[in-house]
Amino acid sequence: METVAIVGVGLIGASFGLALRKAGFSGEILGVSSRSATQAAREVGAISRAASLDEAAAQADLLYLSQPVDRILTTISDLAPLLRPGTLVTDAGSTKVSVTRRAAEFLSPGAFLGGHPMAGKETSGAAAADANLFQDRLYLLTPSGKEGEHAAEFRQWLRRIGAIVREIDAEEHDRTVAFTSHLPQLLSTVLAATLQAQDNQNLQTIHGPGLLDVTRLALSPADLWSSILSENRQHVILALDAYIERLIQARAAVQSGEIQSLFAAGKMFASDLRNKSC
Amino acid sequence: METVAIVGVGLIGASFGLALRKAGFSGEILGVSSRSATQAAREVGAISRAASLDEAAAQADLLYLSQPVDRILTTISDLAPLLRPGTLVTDAGSTKVSVTRRAAEFLSPGAFLGGHPMAGKETSGAAAADANLFQDRLYLLTPSGKEGEHAAEFRQWLRRIGAIVREIDAEEHDRTVAFTSHLPQLLSTVLAATLQAQDNQNLQTIHGPGLLDVTRLALSPADLWSSILSENRQHVILALDAYIERLIQARAAVQSGEIQSLFAAGKMFASDLRNKSC
């Protein structure tokens, strides 16, 4: 794998470039994105130079698509007529069913390996990129069967950048992250929006550290989440409904004063989560 | 102020003892609690020795009530016949209306100064105590008017332990923390309980760092929260209803794909919170 092209050099894409460099990758890293984004990525050392998608498809052994999910879908279609045999396309999209379907439809078998690094920050853009972003974080792959030489090499690089690689079915992925990522994002945003709507200045100063924890995700960029929630709408609605049902039960428990079993269940999950997290 | 008695030497009470010592308090610090709790508090150096409530009332210039709110109410009633003139009683309870009402009913004017340190951890007990717990944290007081010599001295010690002292009306306090503390606690617990109920092992391993943030509060002890939610039931239900209404709007926004204004409102509050927090 001599040349890598990163399509979309925001936080994840630029961090992948920095992580590759830190792990010893000495080939060229092309960046495909807007002029301002590639300039920022070049300034932090995440890419060697900017390139068009055509150039990237003609030169790279690995195309790393780290755009919002809706744009990844478009890029896959756009890439189809440009790809050389043997080039590997992978993505870092937050949903996997629609992406792997699009790849199966447009790309030849073995040309695509879906991925999702379970890493991130509430900040965005190449300026926030971090060579250690993937260190000790889960990196999910949704293999479709046949894999070529570059796939094996890509998996090696994931391990070299410190990621914990695990395989998962695309449908199971989307169902799971609806609960563990998309639901927490919505709850955090809805809490912050609820407090914003109260028009009470005290709410911003009279609080403990817990409010900062629970509202951190509300800093996330809306455009990114717009496409994630659209692509995973069905699972997100199911997760929201499960939560709303339990929240209404919790309201009744507050009314009756019987909150023990609710808190016991919550504490059990939160404790297990910390014991089993990687 | 020569002798302080801390009634309830859990995380907050034992941290107050440690913080006083660190700030140079050289008088005796009595601890009123169960045998095991006072032993743990003595081991970490938070108290000089264990005492009964009677002894504490007879000897201390300041009685610091750091129990769950329902127990603070009982202690105030129990203290009434024991207190000497000039002794100051203060509390660290998470709700203020019921506590200040009880004090107004049972104690003489000026004998009580309500308080609420906006500090804490998800762990409990004297073993988790921290001399810096109050450092740079808001410490709310709900003065009722008349204050004696020991109240001025207590306020000085609060500043010496690094707390940012601010006064607030008890009713306004309870209304505010229903939104900024009690609501986030419930949302975190309900999220963890919802995930627990899914019976899916993947939920504990397939997630990003955001899930750890949002579920941290779910580790909090149920017995503490049982009394907080009971004492502040009316405000908590109003906060829950405001949240549920907005969550149902958010569900519709996910259905229609129009999440921009929701995310914009959330991001605005979350950003302002970080700029204005102390």
PDB file of N, CA, C and O in Angstrom, chain B residues 156-192:
ATOM      1  N   GLN B 156     -16.405  32.479  55.648  1.00  0.00           N
ATOM      2  CA  GLN B 156     -14.950  32.623  55.426  1.00  0.00           C
ATOM      3  C   GLN B 156     -14.298  31.270  55.128  1.00  0.00           C
ATOM      4  O   GLN B 156     -13.464  31.154  54.239  1.00  0.00           O
ATOM      5  N   TRP B 157     -14.688  30.264  55.910  1.00  0.00           N
ATOM      6  CA  TRP B 157     -14.107  28.936  55.682  1.00  0.00           C
ATOM      7  C   TRP B 157     -14.497  28.380  54.316  1.00  0.00           C
ATOM      8  O   TRP B 157     -13.690  27.713  53.661  1.00  0.00           O
ATOM      9  N   LEU B 158     -15.709  28.680  53.869  1.00  0.00           N
ATOM     10  CA  LEU B 158     -16.108  28.230  52.525  1.00  0.00           C
ATOM     11  C   LEU B 158     -15.178  28.819  51.467  1.00  0.00           C
ATOM     12  O   LEU B 158     -14.759  28.130  50.538  1.00  0.00           O
ATOM     13  N   ARG B 159     -14.867  30.106  51.644  1.00  0.00           N
ATOM     14  CA  ARG B 159     -13.955  30.727  50.667  1.00  0.00           C
ATOM     15  C   ARG B 159     -12.555  30.131  50.788  1.00  0.00           C
ATOM     16  O   ARG B 159     -11.888  29.897  49.788  1.00  0.00           O
ATOM     17  N   ARG B 160     -12.144  29.832  52.017  1.00  0.00           N
ATOM     18  CA  ARG B 160     -10.797  29.259  52.207  1.00  0.00           C
ATOM     19  C   ARG B 160     -10.673  27.866  51.592  1.00  0.00           C
ATOM     20  O   ARG B 160      -9.582  27.470  51.185  1.00  0.00           O
ATOM     21  N   ILE B 161     -11.757  27.112  51.550  1.00  0.00           N
ATOM     22  CA  ILE B 161     -11.669  25.776  50.928  1.00  0.00           C
ATOM     23  C   ILE B 161     -11.859  25.881  49.410  1.00  0.00           C
ATOM     24  O   ILE B 161     -11.940  24.862  48.723  1.00  0.00           O
ATOM     25  N   GLY B 162     -11.913  27.101  48.896  1.00  0.00           N
ATOM     26  CA  GLY B 162     -11.878  27.297  47.436  1.00  0.00           C
ATOM     27  C   GLY B 162     -13.233  27.386  46.780  1.00  0.00           C
ATOM     28  O   GLY B 162     -13.323  27.475  45.551  1.00  0.00           O
ATOM     29  N   ALA B 163     -14.317  27.357  47.582  1.00  0.00           N
ATOM     30  CA  ALA B 163     -15.659  27.379  46.999  1.00  0.00           C
ATOM     31  C   ALA B 163     -16.029  28.781  46.515  1.00  0.00           C
ATOM     32  O   ALA B 163     -15.527  29.776  47.032  1.00  0.00           O
ATOM     33  N   ILE B 164     -16.886  28.826  45.504  1.00  0.00           N
ATOM     34  CA  ILE B 164     -17.419  30.085  44.989  1.00  0.00           C
ATOM     35  C   ILE B 164     -18.806  30.255  45.588  1.00  0.00           C
ATOM     36  O   ILE B 164     -19.753  29.574  45.195  1.00  0.00           O
ATOM     37  N   VAL B 165     -18.911  31.132  46.596  1.00  0.00           N
ATOM     38  CA  VAL B 165     -20.153  31.261  47.363  1.00  0.00           C
ATOM     39  C   VAL B 165     -21.135  32.169  46.628  1.00  0.00           C
ATOM     40  O   VAL B 165     -20.776  33.246  46.158  1.00  0.00           O
ATOM     41  N   ARG B 166     -22.375  31.704  46.507  1.00  0.00           N
ATOM     42  CA  ARG B 166     -23.412  32.521  45.882  1.00  0.00           C
ATOM     43  C   ARG B 166     -24.722  32.299  46.637  1.00  0.00           C
ATOM     44  O   ARG B 166     -24.997  31.198  47.087  1.00  0.00           O
ATOM     45  N   GLU B 167     -25.503  33.359  46.763  1.00  0.00           N
ATOM     46  CA  GLU B 167     -26.765  33.237  47.491  1.00  0.00           C
ATOM     47  C   GLU B 167     -27.921  33.058  46.514  1.00  0.00           C
ATOM     48  O   GLU B 167     -27.893  33.600  45.409  1.00  0.00           O
ATOM     49  N   ILE B 168     -28.922  32.308  46.957  1.00  0.00           N
ATOM     50  CA  ILE B 168     -30.081  32.059  46.102  1.00  0.00           C
ATOM     51  C   ILE B 168     -31.291  31.794  46.988  1.00  0.00           C
ATOM     52  O   ILE B 168     -31.154  31.244  48.091  1.00  0.00           O
ATOM     53  N   ASP B 169     -32.442  32.196  46.505  1.00  0.00           N
ATOM     54  CA  ASP B 169     -33.700  31.901  47.195  1.00  0.00           C
ATOM     55  C   ASP B 169     -33.962  30.389  47.140  1.00  0.00           C
ATOM     56  O   ASP B 169     -33.695  29.747  46.119  1.00  0.00           O
ATOM     57  N   ALA B 170     -34.462  29.821  48.245  1.00  0.00           N
ATOM     58  CA  ALA B 170     -34.624  28.368  48.334  1.00  0.00           C
ATOM     59  C   ALA B 170     -35.540  27.817  47.234  1.00  0.00           C
ATOM     60  O   ALA B 170     -35.258  26.769  46.628  1.00  0.00           O
ATOM     61  N   GLU B 171     -36.637  28.508  46.960  1.00  0.00           N
ATOM     62  CA  GLU B 171     -37.588  28.067  45.932  1.00  0.00           C
ATOM     63  C   GLU B 171     -36.932  28.095  44.543  1.00  0.00           C
ATOM     64  O   GLU B 171     -37.052  27.154  43.761  1.00  0.00           O
ATOM     65  N   GLU B 172     -36.218  29.197  44.262  1.00  0.00           N
ATOM     66  CA  GLU B 172     -35.524  29.328  42.980  1.00  0.00           C
ATOM     67  C   GLU B 172     -34.444  28.245  42.847  1.00  0.00           C
ATOM     68  O   GLU B 172     -34.220  27.698  41.759  1.00  0.00           O
ATOM     69  N   HIS B 173     -33.783  27.945  43.967  1.00  0.00           N
ATOM     70  CA  HIS B 173     -32.793  26.865  43.966  1.00  0.00           C
ATOM     71  C   HIS B 173     -33.413  25.545  43.522  1.00  0.00           C
ATOM     72  O   HIS B 173     -32.923  24.869  42.614  1.00  0.00           O
ATOM     73  N   ASP B 174     -34.515  25.181  44.159  1.00  0.00           N
ATOM     74  CA  ASP B 174     -35.121  23.874  43.882  1.00  0.00           C
ATOM     75  C   ASP B 174     -35.642  23.790  42.450  1.00  0.00           C
ATOM     76  O   ASP B 174     -35.554  22.746  41.801  1.00  0.00           O
ATOM     77  N   ARG B 175     -36.183  24.903  41.958  1.00  0.00           N
ATOM     78  CA  ARG B 175     -36.693  24.947  40.592  1.00  0.00           C
ATOM     79  C   ARG B 175     -35.525  24.776  39.598  1.00  0.00           C
ATOM     80  O   ARG B 175     -35.636  24.068  38.605  1.00  0.00           O
ATOM     81  N   THR B 176     -34.410  25.448  39.903  1.00  0.00           N
ATOM     82  CA  THR B 176     -33.253  25.417  39.004  1.00  0.00           C
ATOM     83  C   THR B 176     -32.581  24.042  38.984  1.00  0.00           C
ATOM     84  O   THR B 176     -32.317  23.490  37.913  1.00  0.00           O
ATOM     85  N   VAL B 177     -32.302  23.490  40.169  1.00  0.00           N
ATOM     86  CA  VAL B 177     -31.589  22.202  40.177  1.00  0.00           C
ATOM     87  C   VAL B 177     -32.466  21.055  39.665  1.00  0.00           C
ATOM     88  O   VAL B 177     -31.936  20.032  39.237  1.00  0.00           O
ATOM     89  N   ALA B 178     -33.798  21.241  39.683  1.00  0.00           N
ATOM     90  CA  ALA B 178     -34.659  20.221  39.049  1.00  0.00           C
ATOM     91  C   ALA B 178     -34.248  20.063  37.587  1.00  0.00           C
ATOM     92  O   ALA B 178     -34.204  18.951  37.065  1.00  0.00           O
ATOM     93  N   PHE B 179     -33.919  21.183  36.933  1.00  0.00           N
ATOM     94  CA  PHE B 179     -33.507  21.150  35.520  1.00  0.00           C
ATOM     95  C   PHE B 179     -32.033  20.793  35.329  1.00  0.00           C
ATOM     96  O   PHE B 179     -31.693  20.075  34.404  1.00  0.00           O
ATOM     97  N   THR B 180     -31.161  21.330  36.200  1.00  0.00           N
ATOM     98  CA  THR B 180     -29.725  21.198  35.922  1.00  0.00           C
ATOM     99  C   THR B 180     -29.076  20.010  36.624  1.00  0.00           C
ATOM    100  O   THR B 180     -27.968  19.631  36.279  1.00  0.00           O
ATOM    101  N   SER B 181     -29.765  19.415  37.581  1.00  0.00           N
ATOM    102  CA  SER B 181     -29.161  18.303  38.316  1.00  0.00           C
ATOM    103  C   SER B 181     -30.086  17.082  38.355  1.00  0.00           C
ATOM    104  O   SER B 181     -29.692  15.984  37.985  1.00  0.00           O
ATOM    105  N   HIS B 182     -31.345  17.293  38.773  1.00  0.00           N
ATOM    106  CA  HIS B 182     -32.229  16.154  38.968  1.00  0.00           C
ATOM    107  C   HIS B 182     -32.679  15.569  37.628  1.00  0.00           C
ATOM    108  O   HIS B 182     -32.751  14.345  37.467  1.00  0.00           O
ATOM    109  N   LEU B 183     -32.980  16.433  36.649  1.00  0.00           N
ATOM    110  CA  LEU B 183     -33.355  15.950  35.315  1.00  0.00           C
ATOM    111  C   LEU B 183     -32.200  15.191  34.647  1.00  0.00           C
ATOM    112  O   LEU B 183     -32.406  14.057  34.198  1.00  0.00           O
ATOM    113  N   PRO B 184     -30.979  15.759  34.585  1.00  0.00           N
ATOM    114  CA  PRO B 184     -29.859  14.995  34.001  1.00  0.00           C
ATOM    115  C   PRO B 184     -29.635  13.646  34.693  1.00  0.00           C
ATOM    116  O   PRO B 184     -29.332  12.652  34.034  1.00  0.00           O
ATOM    117  N   GLN B 185     -29.793  13.613  36.025  1.00  0.00           N
ATOM    118  CA  GLN B 185     -29.644  12.345  36.746  1.00  0.00           C
ATOM    119  C   GLN B 185     -30.651  11.320  36.241  1.00  0.00           C
ATOM    120  O   GLN B 185     -30.303  10.172  35.949  1.00  0.00           O
ATOM    121  N   LEU B 186     -31.907  11.728  36.138  1.00  0.00           N
ATOM    122  CA  LEU B 186     -32.952  10.800  35.688  1.00  0.00           C
ATOM    123  C   LEU B 186     -32.703  10.350  34.253  1.00  0.00           C
ATOM    124  O   LEU B 186     -32.846   9.164  33.931  1.00  0.00           O
ATOM    125  N   LEU B 187     -32.319  11.272  33.371  1.00  0.00           N
ATOM    126  CA  LEU B 187     -32.092  10.912  31.963  1.00  0.00           C
ATOM    127  C   LEU B 187     -30.965   9.895  31.839  1.00  0.00           C
ATOM    128  O   LEU B 187     -31.034   8.953  31.044  1.00  0.00           O
ATOM    129  N   SER B 188     -29.915  10.098  32.621  1.00  0.00           N
ATOM    130  CA  SER B 188     -28.772   9.186  32.591  1.00  0.00           C
ATOM    131  C   SER B 188     -29.169   7.807  33.100  1.00  0.00           C
ATOM    132  O   SER B 188     -28.864   6.777  32.480  1.00  0.00           O
ATOM    133  N   THR B 189     -29.890   7.782  34.220  1.00  0.00           N
ATOM    134  CA  THR B 189     -30.342   6.512  34.788  1.00  0.00           C
ATOM    135  C   THR B 189     -31.307   5.801  33.837  1.00  0.00           C
ATOM    136  O   THR B 189     -31.214   4.584  33.632  1.00  0.00           O
ATOM    137  N   VAL B 190     -32.229   6.547  33.235  1.00  0.00           N
ATOM    138  CA  VAL B 190     -33.208   5.929  32.331  1.00  0.00           C
ATOM    139  C   VAL B 190     -32.511   5.402  31.067  1.00  0.00           C
ATOM    140  O   VAL B 190     -32.856   4.332  30.564  1.00  0.00           O
ATOM    141  N   LEU B 191     -31.500   6.114  30.576  1.00  0.00           N
ATOM    142  CA  LEU B 191     -30.751   5.583  29.428  1.00  0.00           C
ATOM    143  C   LEU B 191     -30.083   4.261  29.788  1.00  0.00           C
ATOM    144  O   LEU B 191     -30.217   3.268  29.064  1.00  0.00           O
ATOM    145  N   ALA B 192     -29.383   4.241  30.911  1.00  0.00           N
ATOM    146  CA  ALA B 192     -28.695   3.008  31.321  1.00  0.00           C
ATOM    147  C   ALA B 192     -29.696   1.882  31.549  1.00  0.00           C
ATOM    148  O   ALA B 192     -29.457   0.736  31.147  1.00  0.00           O
TER     149      ALA B 192
END
